[in-house]
CSV table of C-alpha atoms in Angstrom, one decimal:
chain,number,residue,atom,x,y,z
A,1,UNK,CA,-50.5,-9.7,-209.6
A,2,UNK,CA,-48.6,-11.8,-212.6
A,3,UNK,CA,-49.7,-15.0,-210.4
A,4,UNK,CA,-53.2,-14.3,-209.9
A,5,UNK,CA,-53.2,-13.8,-213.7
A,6,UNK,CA,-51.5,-17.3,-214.1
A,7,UNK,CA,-54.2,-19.0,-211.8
A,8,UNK,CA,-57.3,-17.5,-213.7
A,9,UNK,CA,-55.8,-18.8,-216.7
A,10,UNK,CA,-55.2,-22.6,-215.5
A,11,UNK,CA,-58.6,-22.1,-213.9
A,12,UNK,CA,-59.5,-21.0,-217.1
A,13,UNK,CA,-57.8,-24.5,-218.8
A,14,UNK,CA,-59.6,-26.6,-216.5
A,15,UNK,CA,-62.9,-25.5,-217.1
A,16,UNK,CA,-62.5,-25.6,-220.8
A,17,UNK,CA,-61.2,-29.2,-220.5
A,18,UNK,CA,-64.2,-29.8,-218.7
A,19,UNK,CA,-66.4,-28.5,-221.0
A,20,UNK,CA,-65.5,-30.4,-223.8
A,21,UNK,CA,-65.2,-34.0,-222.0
A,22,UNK,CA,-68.9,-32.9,-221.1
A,23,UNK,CA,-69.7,-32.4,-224.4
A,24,UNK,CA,-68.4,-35.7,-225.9
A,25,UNK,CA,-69.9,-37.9,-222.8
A,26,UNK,CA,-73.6,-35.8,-224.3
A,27,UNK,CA,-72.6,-36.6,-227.7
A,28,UNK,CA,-71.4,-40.0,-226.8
A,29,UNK,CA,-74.3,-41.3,-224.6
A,30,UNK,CA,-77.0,-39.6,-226.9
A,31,UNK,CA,-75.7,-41.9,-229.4
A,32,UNK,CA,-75.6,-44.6,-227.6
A,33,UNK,CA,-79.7,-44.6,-226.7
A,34,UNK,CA,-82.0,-46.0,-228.2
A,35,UNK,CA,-84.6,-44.3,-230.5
A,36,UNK,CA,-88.1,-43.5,-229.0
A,37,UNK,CA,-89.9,-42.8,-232.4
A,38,UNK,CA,-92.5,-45.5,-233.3
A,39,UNK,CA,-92.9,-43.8,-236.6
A,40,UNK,CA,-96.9,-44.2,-238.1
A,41,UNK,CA,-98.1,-47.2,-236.4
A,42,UNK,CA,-98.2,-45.3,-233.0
A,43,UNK,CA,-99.9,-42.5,-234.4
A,44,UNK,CA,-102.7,-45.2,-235.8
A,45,UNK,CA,-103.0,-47.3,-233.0
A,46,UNK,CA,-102.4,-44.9,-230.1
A,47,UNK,CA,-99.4,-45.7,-229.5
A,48,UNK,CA,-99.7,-47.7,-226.5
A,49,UNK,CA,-97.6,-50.4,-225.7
A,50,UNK,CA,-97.6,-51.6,-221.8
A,51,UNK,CA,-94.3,-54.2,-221.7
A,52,UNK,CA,-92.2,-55.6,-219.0
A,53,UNK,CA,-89.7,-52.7,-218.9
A,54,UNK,CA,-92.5,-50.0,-218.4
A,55,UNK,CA,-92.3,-50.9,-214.7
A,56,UNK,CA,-88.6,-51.4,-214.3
A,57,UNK,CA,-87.6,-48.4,-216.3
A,58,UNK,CA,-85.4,-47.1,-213.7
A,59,UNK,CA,-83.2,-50.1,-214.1
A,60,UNK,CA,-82.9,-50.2,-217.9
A,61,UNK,CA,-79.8,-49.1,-220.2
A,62,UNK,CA,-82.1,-46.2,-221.5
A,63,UNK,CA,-82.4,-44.8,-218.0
A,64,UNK,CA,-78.8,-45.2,-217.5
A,65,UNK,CA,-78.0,-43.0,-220.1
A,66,UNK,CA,-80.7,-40.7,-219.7
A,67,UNK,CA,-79.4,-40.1,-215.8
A,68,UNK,CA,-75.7,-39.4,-217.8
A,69,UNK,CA,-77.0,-37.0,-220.4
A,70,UNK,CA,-78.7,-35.1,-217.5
A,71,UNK,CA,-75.6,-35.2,-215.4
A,72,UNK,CA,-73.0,-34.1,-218.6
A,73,UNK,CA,-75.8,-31.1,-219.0
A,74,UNK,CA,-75.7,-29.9,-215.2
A,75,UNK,CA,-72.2,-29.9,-215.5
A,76,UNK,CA,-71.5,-27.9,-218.5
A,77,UNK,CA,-74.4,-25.4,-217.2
A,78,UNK,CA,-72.7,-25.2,-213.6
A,79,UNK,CA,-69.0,-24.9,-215.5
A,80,UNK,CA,-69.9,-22.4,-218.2
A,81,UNK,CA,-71.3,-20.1,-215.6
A,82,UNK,CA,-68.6,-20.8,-213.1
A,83,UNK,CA,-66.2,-19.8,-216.5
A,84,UNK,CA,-68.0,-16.6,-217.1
A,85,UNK,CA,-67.9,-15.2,-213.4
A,86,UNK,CA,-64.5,-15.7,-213.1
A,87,UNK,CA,-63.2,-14.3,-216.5
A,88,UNK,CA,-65.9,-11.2,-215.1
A,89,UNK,CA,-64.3,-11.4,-211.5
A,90,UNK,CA,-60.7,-11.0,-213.2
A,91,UNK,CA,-61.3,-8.1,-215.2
């Protein structure tokens, strides 16, 4: 029984590891993009600007880091209730 205890509690480790890696990649990559307020002049004009990039979006930095934050965020979701059914399953 003492070594299931032990393997819950490195289980336990590498979860919490994971969590916060996941949660400086958010922080880092949120950072990292760029803003999308136009501030007044959109809200006068419309705010409609059709550039270049609006048809490769997919390939820009922004998107790059978008498709990051949205990983980091599945996998602190998936780990933190992965984390709570096995500190429920041990007790």
């Amino acid at each position: 029984m003492k070594g299931r205890e032990n393997q819950m509690s490195i289980a336990e480790i590498v979860a919490g590891a994971l969590l916060i890696i996941s949660s400086l990649v958010i922080i880092l990559v949120v950072l990292a993009q760029d803003s999308k307020e136009q501030g007044l002049t959109s809200a006068i004009g419309g705010g409609y600007n059709e550039s270049f990039y609006e048809g490769n979006k997919s390939r820009t930095k922004d998107a790059k880091l978008s498709r990051f934050t949205k990983i980091a965020a599945v996998i602190i979701c998936v780990v933190t209730i992965l984390l709570n059914v096995l500190s429920n399953f041990s007790s």
